[in-house]
Amino acid sequence: MPATNRRGMTGTGPGTAMRRAADLGRRTEYLAFSLAGEAYAVQIAHIAEILKPLPITWVPRAPRNVVGVMSVRGRLVTVIDLRRRLSLRESPMDRRTRILLADLGAEGASSGGPHQPHQSEQIGLLVDEVMQVYRLAENEIEPPTVLGGDQPAHIRGIGRPEGALLILLDLRPLLAS
Amino acid sequence: MTDGGGRGDSPADKAREDFFSEAQELVDGMSRDLVLLDERSRQGKSDPELVNDVFRAVHTLKGLAGLFGAARMSAVSHELEDVLDDLRLGKIDLTTRVLDLLFQSVDLYGRLLAAERGHGPEPAPEVEALLMALGSMMGQQGGQGASPATQYDLDPSILGVLTEYEEHRLRTNIQSGLFLFRIRVQFALATIDSALEELKTKARPHGEIITYLPTGSAGDAESIELDILLASAATLDVLRQAIEGPNVAIEEIRRRTALLDPGNAPSLPAPAHHSLPPPMSLSPPTAGESPATVHPSALASDRPAPVTSPSYAPGGLDLSLRSVSQTVRVDIRKLDHLMNIVGELAIVRGAILRLTDRVRANPDRVDRAFGMRDLGLELHRLHRTFDRHLTQMQNGILEVRMVPLGQVFEKLARVVRQISREHDKHVNLVITGAETEIDKLIVEELSDPLMHMIRNAIDHGIETREVRMAVGKPPVGTIALNAFQKGNHVVLAVEDDGAGMRPELILSTAVRRGLVSAEEAKELSLREVYNLVFLPGFTTKELATDLSGRGVGMDVVKTNIAKLGGIVDITSEVGIGTKMTITLPITLAIISVLGVEVAGHSFAVPLASVEEAIALDESLVRSFEGREAMTQRGATLPICRLARLFGLSEQGPGEPDQASPSMHAGPSPIAEARARRRPQKPCVVIASVGERRLGFVVDRLIGQEDIVIKALGPSLKGVRGLAGATELGDQRVGLVLDVAALMEEVLASDKERLLAHEGRA
């Protein structure tokens, strides 16, 4: 069973969660994972699935960030090494390595031409370890400017749930280049 | 290609799909009938039944369009129906002008359908121009006094719904010399009342609002778009200043009378030449076929077109022949055949089930009457039967995807008629091999490149009648469209008997446009010189015409054909003509491949382009200027080391240059072990596409396999040299080489190679 149920990782029952959401206003769910020892997170709405590594085929001449392609139930998926994309230290795959299947939705993928009518492309994101799901309220998110003036567009902000520190990534600009 | 996962299977979607395929078929049929009608009328015959067929098709289209809310299509059909009805009842004659309009409407239908599908903008101005022209056709014949409003470029759909009072106001305003303006404005539904009042207040000092009508094409559910007809003495600028807002667009509705002035009229096909070459004939031109046969009635009524919107350029560059229908019509016998195979497979399943039951009944002891040996034999037999039926099934399904090339050729016949008319050149299109079958997907992608090639042949190839006569050629030019199957490929040739291509002219143009340097130009072979015309931005025409000469077109041809895994070649002889040959694979779906291993990575080479594979004898390899070649059976064969091309280390298996940290992306452990066990025995896989040959040096051959090829995702679309990927048995993905592209790259001139590298970086 390669897929891990993301709902199972919230730790709180739906009842509690809903009560808390009602108490604290609008919350967004973020999936946290680690890259080179640091905690990052992306909106869980963009993650279709969490996979244990499947065999990946190296693609010659592919962009540097691309690890290769793999087949997820017959569908061809390009895998990107997020560490390489963010210029972080790389380490070999181990048993905690996971691939997040990101689906940015139809409008996110730039279509190739008139004959590829807005078909969304799923992209695999290689991460060191998947941690947990955080439900962040707006007041728990700091703007990226706290890190200093000019931050790249793919940094959405800093999440500060219960003392932790998450770098929140925006997948669209991150995967656009 | 299917429309992807986006489209659901809801009944509404299904019905829409049916609408598209039915509408497309009707339009195709109409086009066929018109070509025939055109041919008949030039022979001086009339064919009421054909006119009736066209009328019926239009009538059905009108109904369909109404059902699916395609307003413009419905409007065009309505007007066409009236013209065709008059034609049918003999109220108007079938003149060249009428035929032109009918052909135009076929094009317009195609574009309207594409627009409905979301494959392009709605050709609104063209529709209005055609409606106007159709309307005038009837008005002219009927001799009705034109209302002053018809002198304006007004949307007939607006005119049609004016109340008597509004029409009266319109007429009065026009007669008092005011200008007409159309204000297109979007309102939020919530605030429309107040916003409209506000706009009226702003407009009132400047003129009179005659009417306002919803356009029915609001951007979203929360807003509504209105067309407001305003009569005013002010200029457009004054009005813009007074009313312009975020969602307001104002334009002047121009008086069409100006266009009646011949000096200003758009260059319409000269009506002096009623005699058109037969657009499609299956035999070479006969000597007796004089192009001067004219239908007598055509002379009398064939006046220059009175009105046409300047924006309407029939046969303009944006014209696409691509059909919007993704449906394949299938001969029921082919389906019966498939059904039979399914039946056979069910029998195999039954046999497997019986065998399984038998083994499970005696799991522990060996049945005396039925031992392991029998089990093995039985399984082997079943496997063989299964395999055979699966292959039949595969072939059967491939066959269902195949459609005759004639489908595209019919459309091209229409294009030739139109283009040759616009260009006042007489061209005879000779088609052979229309029955050649090719994958539906390829046919669709092929229509536009072929159109560009034919357009090019007429514009640049075929000389004018006078020039032809002067050099002793038949006055009517010939374009031969020939298709035939050659192994697993289909070859398409477009050949004209025109002026041919002058290498020195191509070269000087390419140098002048900076596509090659003068030094490079000296070293190009003749083939390389001809291939320069495929570079973007290349044109030898100083003046761009509607048809070609803008430097787009031929590069599109090359790109589209390359996308299909095909290759284009040109041969030409000055004064004799030019021949362009497209070589394409028959199908894209299931292909046989040869598995090869390069530095520990496996790749698949489509077998269709593999001639043979031989052991590499390094002593036969010669290298010059960075390129390598070997002698094979007395001929020179350029070779390319795949490992080097892909940036892999050449000495045995190893990590790629950009060392990958993942344990999976490197060479497979099995491959590594294998490679250690025995020494490398490099092979040369000799590939050929069209006339070109190239040897790929690989470490090892793995074997042959049938695979289903899948496209790499958009994120890898910049990667050249890979046709796609396929899933191998062990969950791994195998990459399929794009032989044509690699060949192109390796054999291309250094300049192109440089560009390719820059493009990748």
mmCIF file of C-alpha atoms in Angstrom, chain A residues 69-152:
data_model
loop_
_atom_site.group_PDB
_atom_site.id
_atom_site.type_symbol
_atom_site.label_atom_id
_atom_site.label_comp_id
_atom_site.label_asym_id
_atom_site.label_seq_id
_atom_site.Cartn_x
_atom_site.Cartn_y
_atom_site.Cartn_z
ATOM 1 C CA VAL A 69 9.920 9.847 -14.453
ATOM 2 C CA MET A 70 7.916 7.157 -12.713
ATOM 3 C CA SER A 71 4.685 5.400 -13.425
ATOM 4 C CA VAL A 72 1.873 5.803 -10.922
ATOM 5 C CA ARG A 73 -0.835 3.295 -11.834
ATOM 6 C CA GLY A 74 -0.100 3.670 -15.513
ATOM 7 C CA ARG A 75 0.205 7.436 -15.436
ATOM 8 C CA LEU A 76 3.541 9.003 -16.243
ATOM 9 C CA VAL A 77 4.704 11.400 -13.528
ATOM 10 C CA THR A 78 7.746 13.688 -13.605
ATOM 11 C CA VAL A 79 9.578 13.678 -10.266
ATOM 12 C CA ILE A 80 11.304 16.820 -9.016
ATOM 13 C CA ASP A 81 13.828 16.889 -6.214
ATOM 14 C CA LEU A 82 12.631 19.716 -3.994
ATOM 15 C CA ARG A 83 16.027 19.884 -2.282
ATOM 16 C CA ARG A 84 17.707 20.496 -5.583
ATOM 17 C CA ARG A 85 15.030 23.012 -6.536
ATOM 18 C CA LEU A 86 15.641 24.940 -3.316
ATOM 19 C CA SER A 87 19.433 24.479 -3.494
ATOM 20 C CA LEU A 88 19.556 22.463 -0.276
ATOM 21 C CA ARG A 89 21.916 19.704 0.774
ATOM 22 C CA GLU A 90 21.017 16.373 -0.850
ATOM 23 C CA SER A 91 21.176 13.004 0.801
ATOM 24 C CA PRO A 92 20.462 9.526 -0.550
ATOM 25 C CA MET A 93 16.960 8.077 -0.392
ATOM 26 C CA ASP A 94 16.114 6.058 2.670
ATOM 27 C CA ARG A 95 13.076 4.372 4.151
ATOM 28 C CA ARG A 96 11.583 7.717 5.192
ATOM 29 C CA THR A 97 11.838 9.243 1.713
ATOM 30 C CA ARG A 98 8.438 10.041 0.231
ATOM 31 C CA ILE A 99 7.102 11.427 -3.023
ATOM 32 C CA LEU A 100 4.263 13.936 -2.797
ATOM 33 C CA LEU A 101 2.013 13.821 -5.823
ATOM 34 C CA ALA A 102 1.179 17.458 -6.451
ATOM 35 C CA ASP A 103 -1.801 18.355 -8.568
ATOM 36 C CA LEU A 104 -2.086 22.049 -9.220
ATOM 37 C CA GLY A 105 -5.395 21.710 -10.986
ATOM 38 C CA ALA A 106 -6.305 22.488 -14.538
ATOM 39 C CA GLU A 107 -5.611 26.206 -14.524
ATOM 40 C CA GLY A 108 -2.197 25.734 -12.980
ATOM 41 C CA ALA A 109 -0.655 23.686 -15.726
ATOM 42 C CA SER A 110 0.146 25.679 -18.779
ATOM 43 C CA SER A 111 -1.256 23.694 -21.634
ATOM 44 C CA GLY A 112 1.077 22.698 -24.408
ATOM 45 C CA GLY A 113 -1.036 23.661 -27.340
ATOM 46 C CA PRO A 114 -4.493 23.534 -28.783
ATOM 47 C CA HIS A 115 -4.418 19.780 -28.587
ATOM 48 C CA GLN A 116 -3.654 19.525 -24.933
ATOM 49 C CA PRO A 117 -6.783 21.120 -23.619
ATOM 50 C CA HIS A 118 -5.970 22.235 -20.097
ATOM 51 C CA GLN A 119 -4.928 18.921 -18.806
ATOM 52 C CA SER A 120 -3.407 19.127 -15.392
ATOM 53 C CA GLU A 121 -0.064 17.503 -14.908
ATOM 54 C CA GLN A 122 0.703 15.712 -11.697
ATOM 55 C CA ILE A 123 4.241 16.270 -10.501
ATOM 56 C CA GLY A 124 6.064 14.145 -7.962
ATOM 57 C CA LEU A 125 7.974 16.043 -5.297
ATOM 58 C CA LEU A 126 10.770 14.165 -3.623
ATOM 59 C CA VAL A 127 11.015 14.986 0.114
ATOM 60 C CA ASP A 128 13.147 13.543 2.920
ATOM 61 C CA GLU A 129 10.310 12.778 5.298
ATOM 62 C CA VAL A 130 6.633 13.573 5.692
ATOM 63 C CA MET A 131 5.871 14.955 9.154
ATOM 64 C CA GLN A 132 2.284 15.905 9.855
ATOM 65 C CA VAL A 133 -0.657 18.053 8.843
ATOM 66 C CA TYR A 134 -1.015 21.462 10.477
ATOM 67 C CA ARG A 135 -4.174 23.513 10.446
ATOM 68 C CA LEU A 136 -2.953 27.070 10.369
ATOM 69 C CA ALA A 137 -5.082 30.099 11.120
ATOM 70 C CA GLU A 138 -4.276 33.342 9.344
ATOM 71 C CA ASN A 139 -2.706 34.797 12.486
ATOM 72 C CA GLU A 140 -0.304 31.871 12.676
ATOM 73 C CA ILE A 141 1.207 32.782 9.299
ATOM 74 C CA GLU A 142 3.826 35.490 9.049
ATOM 75 C CA PRO A 143 4.565 37.167 5.731
ATOM 76 C CA PRO A 144 7.759 36.095 3.944
ATOM 77 C CA THR A 145 9.217 39.561 4.528
ATOM 78 C CA VAL A 146 10.078 38.580 8.128
ATOM 79 C CA LEU A 147 12.938 36.648 6.557
ATOM 80 C CA GLY A 148 14.251 39.808 4.992
ATOM 81 C CA GLY A 149 13.387 42.022 2.077
ATOM 82 C CA ASP A 150 13.276 40.179 -1.238
ATOM 83 C CA GLN A 151 12.048 36.637 -0.911
ATOM 84 C CA PRO A 152 11.412 34.436 -3.941
#
